[in-house]
């Protein structure tokens, strides 16, 4: 809990101070390159590791089939993320690398796992094209038996999220689909880690348009390991800084008044809201002011 609040009380500048402390960050859901530089003409290879028993080269997220991919990310504590953009790798078989064939992508954000009771979409839709760029990633999707095949060039597709503000503590899900000028795909291979059949804790899901349901994104090979999908989120990290949230539970309610009174009664410096080194009625007024401003 931040108790250094006195200086900003009279300016009531806490909201401004919070935004000023935002830091650019990248959430990366996992690697794709298994064999750096071992692909076609020295490109990086993202190989399906068939020698480990894996069988699924990629999963579809085709607009034309109404297939989608979804995976989760977690915001810890009471901190907030201001989401700027979403990046995903995908390929269309046989596209070449000189020019992207991708034409559109749509993205949604959920407050829980898609398809589960109680989960709902809190941002985005399945229509709006958010694709702002699509560039050759330098990575080919291949198998470990065919490392230098150049038929599946991964493109890095960037989608504008326009500053969605999400608060922790919560696990959110993001789902996406894409379209392009080639009939095949778009396809995405799972997060790939050399020597491993899965990223620990993998739990991605795929929406199958022809079944109208979400299903686990598992590999059908040995032991059917669950998979995660590669994606990145570029965001501004906004640390939580809220004096009035006395009990630090990420929200303001009557319990925070009780908490303040408790600190006041024991003479804790926290209760010296106006910072004049004395505890009196002015500190109650000060606290009420912070509370009214909110977090
Ligand atoms: Ca996951
Ligand atoms: Ca609280
Ligand atoms: Ca005081």
CSV table of C-alpha atoms and ligand atoms in Angstrom, one decimal:
chain,number,residue,atom,x,y,z
A,1,UNK,CA,0.0,0.0,0.0
A,2,UNK,CA,1.3,3.4,-0.9
A,3,UNK,CA,1.3,5.7,2.1
A,4,UNK,CA,3.2,8.5,0.4
A,5,UNK,CA,0.1,10.4,-0.5
A,6,UNK,CA,0.3,13.7,1.3
A,7,UNK,CA,2.0,15.7,-1.4
A,8,UNK,CA,-0.6,15.0,-3.9
A,9,UNK,CA,-3.7,15.4,-1.7
A,10,UNK,CA,-4.4,19.0,-2.4
A,11,UNK,CA,-3.8,18.7,-6.1
A,12,UNK,CA,-5.9,15.5,-6.2
A,13,UNK,CA,-3.5,14.4,-8.9
A,14,UNK,CA,-3.5,10.7,-8.2
A,15,UNK,CA,-5.0,9.7,-11.5
A,16,UNK,CA,-2.5,11.8,-13.4
A,17,UNK,CA,0.3,10.4,-11.4
A,18,UNK,CA,-0.8,6.8,-12.2
A,19,UNK,CA,-0.8,7.4,-15.9
A,20,UNK,CA,2.6,9.1,-15.8
A,21,UNK,CA,4.1,6.0,-14.2
A,22,UNK,CA,2.8,3.6,-17.0
A,23,UNK,CA,5.6,1.4,-18.4
A,24,UNK,CA,5.6,-0.2,-21.9
A,25,UNK,CA,5.7,-4.0,-21.6
A,26,UNK,CA,5.3,-7.1,-23.8
A,27,UNK,CA,3.5,-10.2,-22.7
A,28,UNK,CA,4.8,-13.2,-24.7
A,29,UNK,CA,2.8,-16.4,-24.4
A,30,UNK,CA,5.6,-18.6,-25.5
A,31,UNK,CA,8.3,-19.4,-28.0
A,32,UNK,CA,8.0,-20.9,-31.5
A,33,UNK,CA,11.5,-21.3,-32.8
A,34,UNK,CA,12.9,-24.8,-32.1
A,35,UNK,CA,15.8,-24.7,-34.5
A,36,UNK,CA,17.3,-21.2,-35.0
A,37,UNK,CA,18.9,-20.7,-38.4
A,38,UNK,CA,18.1,-24.3,-39.5
A,39,UNK,CA,15.3,-23.5,-41.8
A,40,UNK,CA,15.1,-22.7,-45.5
A,41,UNK,CA,18.1,-20.5,-46.6
A,42,UNK,CA,19.1,-20.1,-43.0
A,43,UNK,CA,15.7,-18.9,-41.7
A,44,UNK,CA,14.5,-20.0,-38.2
A,45,UNK,CA,12.5,-23.2,-38.0
A,46,UNK,CA,9.5,-23.8,-35.8
A,47,UNK,CA,9.3,-27.5,-36.0
A,48,UNK,CA,6.6,-29.9,-35.0
A,49,UNK,CA,8.6,-32.4,-32.9
A,50,UNK,CA,7.3,-35.7,-34.4
A,51,UNK,CA,10.1,-37.6,-32.8
A,52,UNK,CA,8.6,-36.7,-29.4
A,53,UNK,CA,5.3,-38.1,-30.6
A,54,UNK,CA,3.6,-34.8,-31.6
A,55,UNK,CA,1.2,-35.0,-34.5
A,56,UNK,CA,-0.6,-31.6,-35.0
A,57,UNK,CA,1.4,-29.3,-37.2
A,58,UNK,CA,-1.0,-26.4,-36.7
A,59,UNK,CA,-4.5,-25.3,-35.9
A,60,UNK,CA,-6.9,-23.3,-38.0
A,61,UNK,CA,-8.2,-19.8,-37.3
A,62,UNK,CA,-9.9,-19.3,-40.6
A,63,UNK,CA,-12.5,-16.6,-41.0
A,64,UNK,CA,-13.9,-18.7,-43.9
A,65,UNK,CA,-14.5,-21.7,-41.6
A,66,UNK,CA,-15.4,-19.5,-38.6
A,67,UNK,CA,-12.6,-21.2,-36.7
A,68,UNK,CA,-10.9,-19.3,-33.8
A,69,UNK,CA,-8.0,-19.7,-31.4
A,70,UNK,CA,-8.0,-18.5,-27.8
A,71,UNK,CA,-5.5,-18.5,-25.0
A,72,UNK,CA,-5.1,-16.8,-21.6
A,73,UNK,CA,-3.0,-14.3,-19.8
A,74,UNK,CA,-3.1,-13.2,-16.2
A,75,UNK,CA,-2.8,-9.8,-14.6
A,76,UNK,CA,-1.5,-10.1,-11.0
A,77,UNK,CA,-2.5,-8.0,-8.1
A,78,UNK,CA,-4.5,-4.8,-8.5
A,79,UNK,CA,-2.4,-3.5,-11.4
A,80,UNK,CA,-3.8,-2.6,-14.7
A,81,UNK,CA,-2.7,-3.2,-18.3
A,82,UNK,CA,-3.6,-0.7,-21.1
A,83,UNK,CA,-3.5,-3.0,-24.2
A,84,UNK,CA,-2.1,-1.4,-27.3
A,85,UNK,CA,-1.7,-4.2,-29.8
A,86,UNK,CA,-1.9,-7.9,-30.3
A,87,UNK,CA,0.6,-9.9,-32.3
A,88,UNK,CA,0.1,-13.4,-33.6
A,89,UNK,CA,2.0,-15.6,-36.0
A,90,UNK,CA,0.1,-17.4,-38.8
A,91,UNK,CA,0.8,-18.8,-42.2
A,92,UNK,CA,-1.0,-19.6,-45.4
A,93,UNK,CA,0.5,-22.6,-47.1
A,94,UNK,CA,2.5,-21.7,-50.2
A,95,UNK,CA,2.3,-18.0,-49.7
A,96,UNK,CA,5.9,-17.1,-50.3
A,97,UNK,CA,7.5,-14.4,-48.2
A,98,UNK,CA,7.8,-11.3,-50.3
A,99,UNK,CA,4.3,-10.1,-49.7
A,100,UNK,CA,1.8,-10.9,-47.0
A,101,UNK,CA,-1.4,-12.7,-48.1
A,102,UNK,CA,-3.2,-11.7,-44.9
A,103,UNK,CA,-6.1,-9.3,-45.3
A,104,UNK,CA,-7.9,-9.1,-42.0
A,105,UNK,CA,-8.1,-10.3,-38.4
A,106,UNK,CA,-10.5,-9.8,-35.6
A,107,UNK,CA,-9.8,-10.1,-31.9
A,108,UNK,CA,-11.9,-10.4,-28.8
A,109,UNK,CA,-11.2,-10.4,-25.1
A,110,UNK,CA,-13.0,-12.5,-22.5
A,111,UNK,CA,-13.3,-12.4,-18.8
A,112,UNK,CA,-13.0,-16.1,-18.6
A,113,UNK,CA,-12.3,-19.2,-20.7
A,114,UNK,CA,-14.4,-19.0,-23.9
A,115,UNK,CA,-17.3,-21.4,-23.9
A,116,UNK,CA,-17.4,-21.9,-20.2
A,117,UNK,CA,-20.5,-20.9,-18.1
A,118,UNK,CA,-20.2,-17.3,-16.9
A,119,UNK,CA,-17.5,-16.3,-19.4
A,120,UNK,CA,-18.3,-13.4,-21.5
A,121,UNK,CA,-16.8,-11.2,-24.2
A,122,UNK,CA,-15.7,-7.8,-22.6
A,123,UNK,CA,-14.1,-6.3,-25.7
A,124,UNK,CA,-14.1,-6.7,-29.5
A,125,UNK,CA,-16.2,-8.5,-32.0
A,126,UNK,CA,-15.9,-11.1,-34.8
A,127,UNK,CA,-16.3,-8.5,-37.6
A,128,UNK,CA,-14.1,-5.5,-37.1
A,129,UNK,CA,-10.8,-5.8,-39.0
A,130,UNK,CA,-8.0,-4.8,-36.6
A,131,UNK,CA,-5.1,-5.9,-38.7
A,132,UNK,CA,-2.6,-3.0,-39.0
A,133,UNK,CA,0.4,-4.8,-40.4
A,134,UNK,CA,1.5,-8.3,-41.6
A,135,UNK,CA,5.2,-8.9,-42.2
A,136,UNK,CA,7.4,-12.0,-42.8
A,137,UNK,CA,8.7,-13.2,-39.4
A,138,UNK,CA,11.8,-15.0,-40.6
A,139,UNK,CA,10.4,-18.3,-39.3
A,140,UNK,CA,9.0,-21.3,-41.2
A,141,UNK,CA,6.6,-23.8,-39.7
A,142,UNK,CA,8.0,-27.2,-40.5
A,143,UNK,CA,8.4,-30.7,-39.0
A,144,UNK,CA,11.6,-32.0,-37.4
A,145,UNK,CA,11.9,-34.4,-40.4
A,146,UNK,CA,11.6,-31.6,-43.0
A,147,UNK,CA,13.4,-28.6,-41.4
A,148,UNK,CA,14.1,-26.7,-44.6
A,149,UNK,CA,10.7,-26.8,-46.2
A,150,UNK,CA,9.6,-23.3,-47.2
A,151,UNK,CA,5.9,-23.8,-47.7
A,152,UNK,CA,4.7,-22.4,-44.4
A,153,UNK,CA,6.2,-19.0,-43.8
A,154,UNK,CA,5.0,-17.4,-40.6
A,155,UNK,CA,3.8,-13.9,-40.9
A,156,UNK,CA,3.7,-11.6,-37.9
A,157,UNK,CA,0.3,-10.0,-37.8
A,158,UNK,CA,-0.3,-7.0,-35.6
A,159,UNK,CA,-3.8,-5.9,-34.5
A,160,UNK,CA,-4.7,-2.6,-33.0
A,161,UNK,CA,-6.3,-3.0,-29.6
A,162,UNK,CA,-6.9,0.7,-29.2
A,163,UNK,CA,-6.1,1.0,-25.5
A,164,UNK,CA,-8.3,-1.6,-23.7
A,165,UNK,CA,-7.9,-1.1,-20.0
A,166,UNK,CA,-7.9,-4.3,-18.0
A,167,UNK,CA,-7.5,-4.6,-14.2
A,168,UNK,CA,-6.1,-7.5,-12.1
A,169,UNK,CA,-6.2,-9.7,-10.4
A,170,UNK,CA,-7.8,-11.8,-13.1
A,171,UNK,CA,-7.1,-14.2,-15.9
A,172,UNK,CA,-8.3,-13.0,-19.2
A,173,UNK,CA,-8.6,-14.8,-22.5
A,174,UNK,CA,-8.0,-13.4,-26.0
A,175,UNK,CA,-9.3,-15.0,-29.2
A,176,UNK,CA,-8.7,-14.3,-32.8
A,177,UNK,CA,-9.3,-15.4,-36.4
A,178,UNK,CA,-7.8,-14.2,-39.7
A,179,UNK,CA,-8.4,-14.2,-43.4
A,180,UNK,CA,-6.1,-14.0,-46.4
A,181,UNK,CA,-6.1,-14.3,-50.2
A,182,UNK,CA,-5.0,-17.9,-50.3
A,183,UNK,CA,-7.5,-20.8,-49.8
A,184,UNK,CA,-5.2,-22.6,-47.4
A,185,UNK,CA,-5.3,-21.4,-43.7
A,186,UNK,CA,-4.5,-19.2,-41.9
A,187,UNK,CA,-2.9,-21.8,-39.6
A,188,UNK,CA,-1.0,-21.4,-36.4
A,189,UNK,CA,1.4,-24.0,-34.9
A,190,UNK,CA,1.4,-24.4,-31.1
A,191,UNK,CA,4.0,-22.9,-28.8
A,192,UNK,CA,7.0,-25.0,-29.6
A,193,UNK,CA,9.9,-25.7,-27.1
A,194,UNK,CA,12.8,-27.8,-28.2
A,195,UNK,CA,12.7,-31.2,-26.5
A,196,UNK,CA,9.3,-30.5,-24.9
A,197,UNK,CA,5.9,-31.7,-25.9
A,198,UNK,CA,4.1,-28.7,-24.4
A,199,UNK,CA,4.6,-25.5,-22.5
A,200,UNK,CA,3.8,-26.3,-18.8
A,201,UNK,CA,0.3,-25.3,-17.9
A,202,UNK,CA,-0.9,-25.2,-21.6
A,203,UNK,CA,-4.6,-24.7,-21.9
A,204,UNK,CA,-5.4,-23.0,-25.2
A,205,UNK,CA,-8.8,-23.7,-26.9
A,206,UNK,CA,-10.0,-23.6,-30.4
A,207,UNK,CA,-13.5,-22.7,-31.7
A,208,UNK,CA,-14.6,-25.1,-34.5
A,209,UNK,CA,-17.1,-23.3,-36.7
A,210,UNK,CA,-18.5,-26.5,-38.1
A,211,UNK,CA,-19.3,-27.8,-34.6
A,212,UNK,CA,-20.2,-24.4,-33.1
A,213,UNK,CA,-18.2,-25.2,-30.0
A,214,UNK,CA,-14.9,-24.6,-28.2
A,215,UNK,CA,-12.6,-27.6,-27.8
A,216,UNK,CA,-9.2,-28.0,-26.1
A,217,UNK,CA,-6.2,-27.3,-28.3
A,218,UNK,CA,-4.5,-30.6,-27.7
A,219,UNK,CA,-2.0,-32.5,-29.8
A,220,UNK,CA,-3.5,-35.8,-30.8
A,221,UNK,CA,-0.2,-37.7,-30.4
A,222,UNK,CA,1.2,-39.6,-27.5
A,223,UNK,CA,-0.5,-38.6,-24.2
A,224,UNK,CA,-2.5,-35.9,-26.0
A,225,UNK,CA,-0.6,-33.0,-24.5
A,226,UNK,CA,-2.5,-29.7,-24.1
A,227,UNK,CA,-1.0,-26.9,-26.1
A,228,UNK,CA,-0.7,-23.1,-25.9
A,229,UNK,CA,-0.7,-20.8,-28.9
A,230,UNK,CA,2.0,-18.2,-29.6
A,231,UNK,CA,1.0,-14.6,-29.3
A,232,UNK,CA,2.2,-11.3,-27.8
A,233,UNK,CA,0.4,-8.4,-26.3
A,234,UNK,CA,2.0,-4.9,-26.2
A,235,UNK,CA,0.7,-3.0,-23.2
A,236,UNK,CA,1.3,-0.2,-20.8
A,237,UNK,CA,1.7,-1.5,-17.3
A,238,UNK,CA,-0.1,0.7,-14.8
A,239,UNK,CA,1.0,0.0,-11.2
A,240,UNK,CA,-1.8,0.2,-8.7
A,241,UNK,CA,-1.6,3.3,-6.5
A,242,UNK,CA,-4.8,4.0,-4.5
A,243,UNK,CA,-4.5,5.6,-1.1
A,244,UNK,CA,-8.3,5.2,-0.4
A,245,UNK,CA,-8.1,1.4,-0.9
A,246,UNK,CA,-7.1,1.0,2.7
A,247,UNK,CA,-7.5,-2.8,2.8
A,248,UNK,CA,-5.7,-3.1,-0.6
A,249,UNK,CA,-8.3,-5.4,-2.2
A,250,UNK,CA,-8.5,-3.5,-5.5
A,251,UNK,CA,-11.9,-1.9,-4.8
A,252,UNK,CA,-13.4,0.9,-2.7
A,253,UNK,CA,-16.2,0.2,-0.4
A,254,UNK,CA,-17.3,0.6,3.2
A,255,UNK,CA,-14.6,-1.7,4.5
A,256,UNK,CA,-12.1,0.9,3.5
A,257,UNK,CA,-13.7,3.4,5.9
A,258,UNK,CA,-13.6,0.8,8.7
A,259,UNK,CA,-10.0,0.1,7.8
A,260,UNK,CA,-9.2,3.8,7.9
A,261,UNK,CA,-10.9,4.2,11.3
A,262,UNK,CA,-8.8,1.3,12.6
A,263,UNK,CA,-5.6,2.9,11.5
A,264,UNK,CA,-6.8,6.2,13.0
A,265,UNK,CA,-7.6,4.6,16.3
A,266,UNK,CA,-4.2,3.0,16.7
A,267,UNK,CA,-2.4,6.2,15.6
A,268,UNK,CA,-1.0,4.6,12.5
A,269,UNK,CA,0.8,7.2,10.2
A,270,UNK,CA,-1.5,5.9,7.3
A,271,UNK,CA,-4.4,7.8,8.9
A,272,UNK,CA,-2.5,11.1,8.7
A,273,UNK,CA,-4.1,11.6,5.3
A,274,UNK,CA,-3.2,15.3,5.0
A,275,UNK,CA,0.3,14.7,6.2
A,276,UNK,CA,0.4,17.4,8.9
A,277,UNK,CA,1.8,14.9,11.5
A,278,UNK,CA,-1.5,15.2,13.6
A,279,UNK,CA,-4.5,13.0,13.5
A,280,UNK,CA,-7.8,14.9,13.6
A,281,UNK,CA,-11.1,15.4,11.8
A,282,UNK,CA,-9.3,16.9,8.8
A,283,UNK,CA,-7.9,13.4,8.1
A,284,UNK,CA,-11.4,12.0,7.9
A,285,UNK,CA,-12.3,14.7,5.4
A,286,UNK,CA,-9.1,14.1,3.5
A,287,UNK,CA,-9.8,10.4,3.3
A,288,UNK,CA,-13.4,11.0,2.2
A,289,UNK,CA,-12.0,13.2,-0.6
A,290,UNK,CA,-9.6,10.5,-1.8
A,291,UNK,CA,-12.4,8.0,-1.6
A,292,UNK,CA,-14.7,10.2,-3.7
A,293,UNK,CA,-12.1,10.7,-6.4
A,294,UNK,CA,-11.7,6.9,-6.7
A,295,UNK,CA,-8.8,4.9,-8.0
B,1,LIG,CA1,-2.4,-20.6,-21.9
B,2,LIG,CA1,-10.8,-1.8,-0.5
B,3,LIG,CA1,-3.5,14.9,9.8
